[in-house]
Each structure stands twice: as C-alpha cells, then as structure tokens.
mmCIF file of C-alpha atoms in Angstrom:
data_model
loop_
_atom_site.group_PDB
_atom_site.id
_atom_site.type_symbol
_atom_site.label_atom_id
_atom_site.label_comp_id
_atom_site.label_asym_id
_atom_site.label_seq_id
_atom_site.Cartn_x
_atom_site.Cartn_y
_atom_site.Cartn_z
ATOM 1 C CA UNK A 1 -0.975 -10.477 -21.348
ATOM 2 C CA UNK A 2 -1.269 -8.564 -18.319
ATOM 3 C CA UNK A 3 -1.811 -10.779 -15.225
ATOM 4 C CA UNK A 4 -4.107 -9.475 -12.827
ATOM 5 C CA UNK A 5 -4.742 -10.698 -9.253
ATOM 6 C CA UNK A 6 -8.331 -9.674 -7.771
ATOM 7 C CA UNK A 7 -8.497 -9.260 -3.905
ATOM 8 C CA UNK A 8 -11.995 -8.061 -2.571
ATOM 9 C CA UNK A 9 -14.023 -9.773 0.042
ATOM 10 C CA UNK A 10 -17.411 -9.562 -1.596
ATOM 11 C CA UNK A 11 -17.383 -12.473 -4.080
ATOM 12 C CA UNK A 12 -19.795 -10.446 -6.419
ATOM 13 C CA UNK A 13 -17.532 -7.790 -6.937
ATOM 14 C CA UNK A 14 -14.442 -10.009 -7.771
ATOM 15 C CA UNK A 15 -17.172 -12.132 -10.176
ATOM 16 C CA UNK A 16 -17.965 -8.784 -11.818
ATOM 17 C CA UNK A 17 -14.325 -7.184 -12.412
ATOM 18 C CA UNK A 18 -13.412 -10.973 -13.503
ATOM 19 C CA UNK A 19 -16.044 -10.818 -16.125
ATOM 20 C CA UNK A 20 -14.933 -7.502 -16.921
ATOM 21 C CA UNK A 21 -11.278 -8.251 -17.526
ATOM 22 C CA UNK A 22 -12.160 -11.473 -19.127
ATOM 23 C CA UNK A 23 -13.301 -9.930 -22.405
ATOM 24 C CA UNK A 24 -9.837 -7.735 -22.445
ATOM 25 C CA UNK A 25 -8.010 -9.629 -25.098
ATOM 26 C CA UNK A 26 -4.495 -8.549 -23.231
ATOM 27 C CA UNK A 27 -5.867 -9.168 -19.829
ATOM 28 C CA UNK A 28 -5.893 -12.412 -17.668
ATOM 29 C CA UNK A 29 -7.419 -12.701 -14.071
ATOM 30 C CA UNK A 30 -5.134 -15.318 -12.722
ATOM 31 C CA UNK A 31 -6.089 -15.313 -9.219
ATOM 32 C CA UNK A 32 -8.363 -14.126 -6.573
ATOM 33 C CA UNK A 33 -8.541 -13.971 -2.689
ATOM 34 C CA UNK A 34 -11.351 -12.462 -0.237
ATOM 35 C CA UNK A 35 -9.045 -12.091 2.719
ATOM 36 C CA UNK A 36 -5.523 -10.429 3.401
ATOM 37 C CA UNK A 37 -4.441 -13.893 4.465
ATOM 38 C CA UNK A 38 -5.310 -15.547 1.164
ATOM 39 C CA UNK A 39 -3.936 -12.691 -0.536
ATOM 40 C CA UNK A 40 -0.562 -13.204 0.614
ATOM 41 C CA UNK A 41 0.029 -16.522 0.114
ATOM 42 C CA UNK A 42 -1.660 -16.547 -3.323
ATOM 43 C CA UNK A 43 0.019 -13.821 -5.029
ATOM 44 C CA UNK A 44 3.398 -15.091 -4.064
ATOM 45 C CA UNK A 45 2.636 -18.177 -5.787
ATOM 46 C CA UNK A 46 0.951 -16.505 -8.692
ATOM 47 C CA UNK A 47 3.332 -13.832 -9.144
ATOM 48 C CA UNK A 48 0.688 -11.287 -11.106
ATOM 49 C CA UNK A 49 1.879 -8.383 -12.679
ATOM 50 C CA UNK A 50 -0.678 -6.309 -10.993
ATOM 51 C CA UNK A 51 -2.665 -6.708 -7.951
ATOM 52 C CA UNK A 52 -6.327 -4.814 -7.511
ATOM 53 C CA UNK A 53 -6.748 -4.411 -3.671
ATOM 54 C CA UNK A 54 -9.587 -3.632 -1.889
ATOM 55 C CA UNK A 55 -8.673 -1.451 1.245
ATOM 56 C CA UNK A 56 -10.891 -3.548 3.870
ATOM 57 C CA UNK A 57 -10.810 -6.585 4.434
ATOM 58 C CA UNK A 58 -11.886 -8.941 7.127
ATOM 59 C CA UNK A 59 -8.781 -9.883 8.793
ATOM 60 C CA UNK A 60 -7.045 -6.839 8.051
ATOM 61 C CA UNK A 61 -6.108 -3.901 5.459
ATOM 62 C CA UNK A 62 -5.185 -4.288 1.816
ATOM 63 C CA UNK A 63 -2.760 -1.332 2.463
ATOM 64 C CA UNK A 64 -0.461 -3.713 4.779
ATOM 65 C CA UNK A 65 -0.895 -6.355 2.117
ATOM 66 C CA UNK A 66 0.320 -4.199 -0.620
ATOM 67 C CA UNK A 67 3.209 -3.297 1.748
ATOM 68 C CA UNK A 68 4.105 -6.761 1.928
ATOM 69 C CA UNK A 69 3.538 -7.720 -1.534
ATOM 70 C CA UNK A 70 5.620 -4.780 -2.808
ATOM 71 C CA UNK A 71 8.708 -6.110 -0.355
ATOM 72 C CA UNK A 72 8.574 -9.432 -1.444
ATOM 73 C CA UNK A 73 8.552 -8.505 -5.076
ATOM 74 C CA UNK A 74 9.018 -4.847 -6.218
ATOM 75 C CA UNK A 75 7.735 -6.097 -9.598
ATOM 76 C CA UNK A 76 4.254 -6.835 -8.542
ATOM 77 C CA UNK A 77 2.216 -3.476 -9.329
ATOM 78 C CA UNK A 78 -0.566 -2.811 -6.802
ATOM 79 C CA UNK A 79 -3.488 -0.611 -7.379
ATOM 80 C CA UNK A 80 -5.808 0.142 -4.577
ATOM 81 C CA UNK A 81 -9.557 -0.011 -4.804
ATOM 82 C CA UNK A 82 -11.210 2.278 -2.391
ATOM 83 C CA UNK A 83 -14.723 3.923 -1.942
ATOM 84 C CA UNK A 84 -12.639 6.597 0.015
ATOM 85 C CA UNK A 85 -11.492 9.781 -1.733
ATOM 86 C CA UNK A 86 -9.447 11.656 0.698
ATOM 87 C CA UNK A 87 -6.179 12.447 1.928
ATOM 88 C CA UNK A 88 -5.771 9.479 3.876
ATOM 89 C CA UNK A 89 -6.405 7.273 1.220
ATOM 90 C CA UNK A 90 -3.834 8.865 -0.926
ATOM 91 C CA UNK A 91 -1.420 8.939 1.736
ATOM 92 C CA UNK A 92 -1.810 5.529 2.728
ATOM 93 C CA UNK A 93 -1.197 4.564 -1.278
ATOM 94 C CA UNK A 94 1.935 6.639 -1.192
ATOM 95 C CA UNK A 95 2.856 4.729 1.957
ATOM 96 C CA UNK A 96 2.287 1.260 0.896
ATOM 97 C CA UNK A 97 4.446 1.942 -2.355
ATOM 98 C CA UNK A 98 1.339 1.595 -4.436
ATOM 99 C CA UNK A 99 1.365 2.674 -8.126
ATOM 100 C CA UNK A 100 -2.085 4.290 -7.563
ATOM 101 C CA UNK A 101 -5.890 4.027 -6.342
ATOM 102 C CA UNK A 102 -8.963 4.100 -7.960
ATOM 103 C CA UNK A 103 -12.265 4.881 -6.544
ATOM 104 C CA UNK A 104 -15.093 2.064 -6.395
ATOM 105 C CA UNK A 105 -17.488 4.033 -8.834
ATOM 106 C CA UNK A 106 -15.122 3.971 -11.652
ATOM 107 C CA UNK A 107 -16.629 3.163 -15.024
ATOM 108 C CA UNK A 108 -15.487 -0.312 -15.988
ATOM 109 C CA UNK A 109 -13.660 1.379 -19.155
ATOM 110 C CA UNK A 110 -11.721 3.572 -16.513
ATOM 111 C CA UNK A 111 -10.754 0.485 -14.295
ATOM 112 C CA UNK A 112 -9.259 -1.497 -17.587
ATOM 113 C CA UNK A 113 -7.491 1.738 -18.660
ATOM 114 C CA UNK A 114 -5.915 1.994 -15.133
ATOM 115 C CA UNK A 115 -4.760 -1.499 -14.967
ATOM 116 C CA UNK A 116 -3.124 -1.118 -18.179
ATOM 117 C CA UNK A 117 -1.266 1.964 -17.123
ATOM 118 C CA UNK A 118 -0.092 0.576 -14.000
ATOM 119 C CA UNK A 119 1.099 -2.735 -15.786
ATOM 120 C CA UNK A 120 3.251 -0.553 -18.146
ATOM 121 C CA UNK A 121 4.665 1.153 -15.485
ATOM 122 C CA UNK A 122 3.018 4.184 -15.028
ATOM 123 C CA UNK A 123 2.134 5.971 -11.597
ATOM 124 C CA UNK A 124 -1.996 6.927 -11.184
ATOM 125 C CA UNK A 125 -0.942 9.137 -8.463
ATOM 126 C CA UNK A 126 -0.954 12.707 -9.144
ATOM 127 C CA UNK A 127 3.201 13.750 -8.286
ATOM 128 C CA UNK A 128 2.058 16.972 -6.782
ATOM 129 C CA UNK A 129 -0.437 15.681 -4.244
ATOM 130 C CA UNK A 130 2.643 12.509 -3.722
ATOM 131 C CA UNK A 131 5.235 15.444 -2.980
ATOM 132 C CA UNK A 132 2.815 17.281 -0.660
ATOM 133 C CA UNK A 133 2.353 13.896 1.321
ATOM 134 C CA UNK A 134 6.110 13.885 1.134
ATOM 135 C CA UNK A 135 6.247 17.379 2.329
ATOM 136 C CA UNK A 136 4.232 16.890 5.199
ATOM 137 C CA UNK A 137 6.351 13.751 6.467
ATOM 138 C CA UNK A 138 9.354 16.105 6.928
ATOM 139 C CA UNK A 139 7.572 19.402 7.761
ATOM 140 C CA UNK A 140 4.902 18.768 10.401
ATOM 141 C CA UNK A 141 5.309 19.714 13.677
ATOM 142 C CA UNK A 142 5.033 16.424 15.937
ATOM 143 C CA UNK A 143 1.954 16.860 18.215
ATOM 144 C CA UNK A 144 1.370 13.256 19.161
ATOM 145 C CA UNK A 145 3.369 12.448 22.596
ATOM 146 C CA UNK A 146 4.127 9.244 21.370
ATOM 147 C CA UNK A 147 6.561 10.652 18.719
ATOM 148 C CA UNK A 148 8.383 12.417 21.644
ATOM 149 C CA UNK A 149 9.546 8.764 23.003
ATOM 150 C CA UNK A 150 11.726 7.817 19.889
ATOM 151 C CA UNK A 151 15.010 7.955 19.705
ATOM 152 C CA UNK A 152 16.718 10.110 16.846
ATOM 153 C CA UNK A 153 17.473 6.871 15.151
ATOM 154 C CA UNK A 154 13.939 5.393 15.012
ATOM 155 C CA UNK A 155 12.227 8.732 14.128
ATOM 156 C CA UNK A 156 14.902 8.721 11.145
ATOM 157 C CA UNK A 157 13.582 5.327 10.570
ATOM 158 C CA UNK A 158 9.837 6.073 10.721
ATOM 159 C CA UNK A 159 10.109 9.152 8.378
ATOM 160 C CA UNK A 160 11.347 6.704 5.825
ATOM 161 C CA UNK A 161 8.830 4.161 6.767
ATOM 162 C CA UNK A 162 6.336 6.915 6.013
ATOM 163 C CA UNK A 163 7.968 7.869 2.752
ATOM 164 C CA UNK A 164 7.089 4.215 1.450
ATOM 165 C CA UNK A 165 10.508 2.557 1.975
ATOM 166 C CA UNK A 166 10.950 -0.915 2.963
ATOM 167 C CA UNK A 167 13.244 -2.345 5.444
ATOM 168 C CA UNK A 168 15.678 -3.229 2.787
ATOM 169 C CA UNK A 169 15.556 0.149 1.432
ATOM 170 C CA UNK A 170 15.953 1.879 4.743
ATOM 171 C CA UNK A 171 18.898 -0.370 5.444
ATOM 172 C CA UNK A 172 20.593 0.869 1.873
ATOM 173 C CA UNK A 173 19.363 4.139 2.903
ATOM 174 C CA UNK A 174 21.295 4.342 6.368
ATOM 175 C CA UNK A 175 23.887 1.909 6.115
ATOM 176 C CA UNK A 176 22.087 -0.909 8.331
ATOM 177 C CA UNK A 177 21.600 -4.247 8.211
ATOM 178 C CA UNK A 178 18.138 -5.193 7.108
ATOM 179 C CA UNK A 179 17.884 -7.521 10.380
ATOM 180 C CA UNK A 180 18.708 -4.276 12.569
ATOM 181 C CA UNK A 181 16.104 -2.212 10.630
ATOM 182 C CA UNK A 182 13.892 -4.585 11.527
ATOM 183 C CA UNK A 183 14.542 -4.842 15.234
ATOM 184 C CA UNK A 184 14.578 -0.738 15.062
ATOM 185 C CA UNK A 185 10.944 -0.927 13.569
ATOM 186 C CA UNK A 186 9.953 -3.628 16.185
ATOM 187 C CA UNK A 187 10.783 -1.172 19.030
ATOM 188 C CA UNK A 188 9.196 1.819 17.438
ATOM 189 C CA UNK A 189 5.876 0.054 17.041
ATOM 190 C CA UNK A 190 6.118 -1.190 20.659
ATOM 191 C CA UNK A 191 6.968 2.307 21.848
ATOM 192 C CA UNK A 192 3.799 3.939 19.929
ATOM 193 C CA UNK A 193 2.107 1.145 20.974
ATOM 194 C CA UNK A 194 0.786 0.018 17.510
ATOM 195 C CA UNK A 195 0.920 -3.260 15.551
ATOM 196 C CA UNK A 196 1.588 -2.513 12.030
ATOM 197 C CA UNK A 197 4.101 -0.111 10.162
ATOM 198 C CA UNK A 198 1.475 1.427 8.292
ATOM 199 C CA UNK A 199 -0.434 2.596 11.110
ATOM 200 C CA UNK A 200 2.850 4.432 12.643
ATOM 201 C CA UNK A 201 3.313 5.854 8.918
ATOM 202 C CA UNK A 202 0.003 7.471 9.259
ATOM 203 C CA UNK A 203 0.433 8.529 12.777
ATOM 204 C CA UNK A 204 3.973 9.967 11.816
ATOM 205 C CA UNK A 205 1.839 11.890 8.628
ATOM 206 C CA UNK A 206 -0.501 13.515 11.254
ATOM 207 C CA UNK A 207 -3.812 11.366 10.645
ATOM 208 C CA UNK A 208 -5.845 8.794 13.148
ATOM 209 C CA UNK A 209 -3.525 5.494 13.309
ATOM 210 C CA UNK A 210 -6.757 3.366 12.696
ATOM 211 C CA UNK A 211 -7.231 5.071 9.141
ATOM 212 C CA UNK A 212 -5.383 2.718 7.290
ATOM 213 C CA UNK A 213 -7.674 3.813 4.151
#
C-alpha cells in the first residue's frame, strides 16, 4: 500500500482527493492537515510514503514544509500541488527537494498516476528544466546588493541551499559540522533580511524572495 498524507487548507479539496484515492486498491490516505504547523507534526508521527502538499497555506508555505519533512526523513517523498506553472514553481520544487509538482487542474487519473510514480522513486521534474535551474544558480550575475554582503563561505553555503541540500548534506559536502552549517545559515539569513532558507534560495536564483511558489 502507498501511504499518502494530504496537506491543503481547503477541506472540500482534501475530501475530494481522499475520496478519489480511497477508490484505489493500492493507495491509503493516512492523514490530513490544513496548516503548515499541523502538517509538520502529523507527518512526523504518521511517516507516509508520499505527501501531497499545497503550496499556499494559512500559516506558511508548503515548500518550507517539504524542506523540513525531507530534512527530517529523506525517505518521505513530496509532491507539490500548485495552481501556478512557471519558473518559480519549478525552482521552488527543486530547492525544496520535492519529487515533482502537479497542477491543480490535473485529471484524477493523472494525480493517481503521479502519486504512484513518486512513491516508486521516480522524479516528475523534467531533467532538462531541472538542470537549467541548477545552471542558473551557478552562472547568474548577482545583481541584488544584499548578496554582496555575504562572505565567500556564506555564498558557498547559499549556493548549496539553492541546489536543494540540507544542512547535514552541506556539512558533508564542505566537511563542516551540521551545527556549524546551521550557524552559517542563520547568519546569512540575517544579513539578507530574510526568515526562511527557501526565500534566500529563490533570491539567489534571481526570483522575487516572496515568490515561494
């Protein structure tokens, strides 16, 4: 059975998806949440195979929830559920470590198929587009003056954040303790005047920092 957790602030949407998935013999909806706070605690408790995540939540971003879930348990797959099909949506999905994103106008059969593919370990992100996002990280000219305030090490860590790495993975890459990386991240966020690492990553990609998806 594929264990699915639903995160959407609209009850009628959750009910409709739960009914759709409940008709499938190999899929089980094991939990739901309407806020980011609920999602973080309930996902940690239920340990689903796949989380279907709305981007816009009343108390935060589904992108940030995805990041937190993936950091705590990389075995949990996240599928972003969004109404926006643009570069920011793709960038946010890549940054957060999601397995892909689907649009809210997708047909029911398409959503079921996407969940099965993600559960099986496949990525729904186009590899060509994903590569372009990563190339933007490494080749763009820094035009925001805030980025100029970062040290070389902070810039290096920001690049790895934008590439989708967790603090632990960054520590392994740079041979630093995870706590040290966390301190660097806190410092660079303060310099940039931001609160979330996803905002910093999108700023680094050249998108507007508020466009979390």
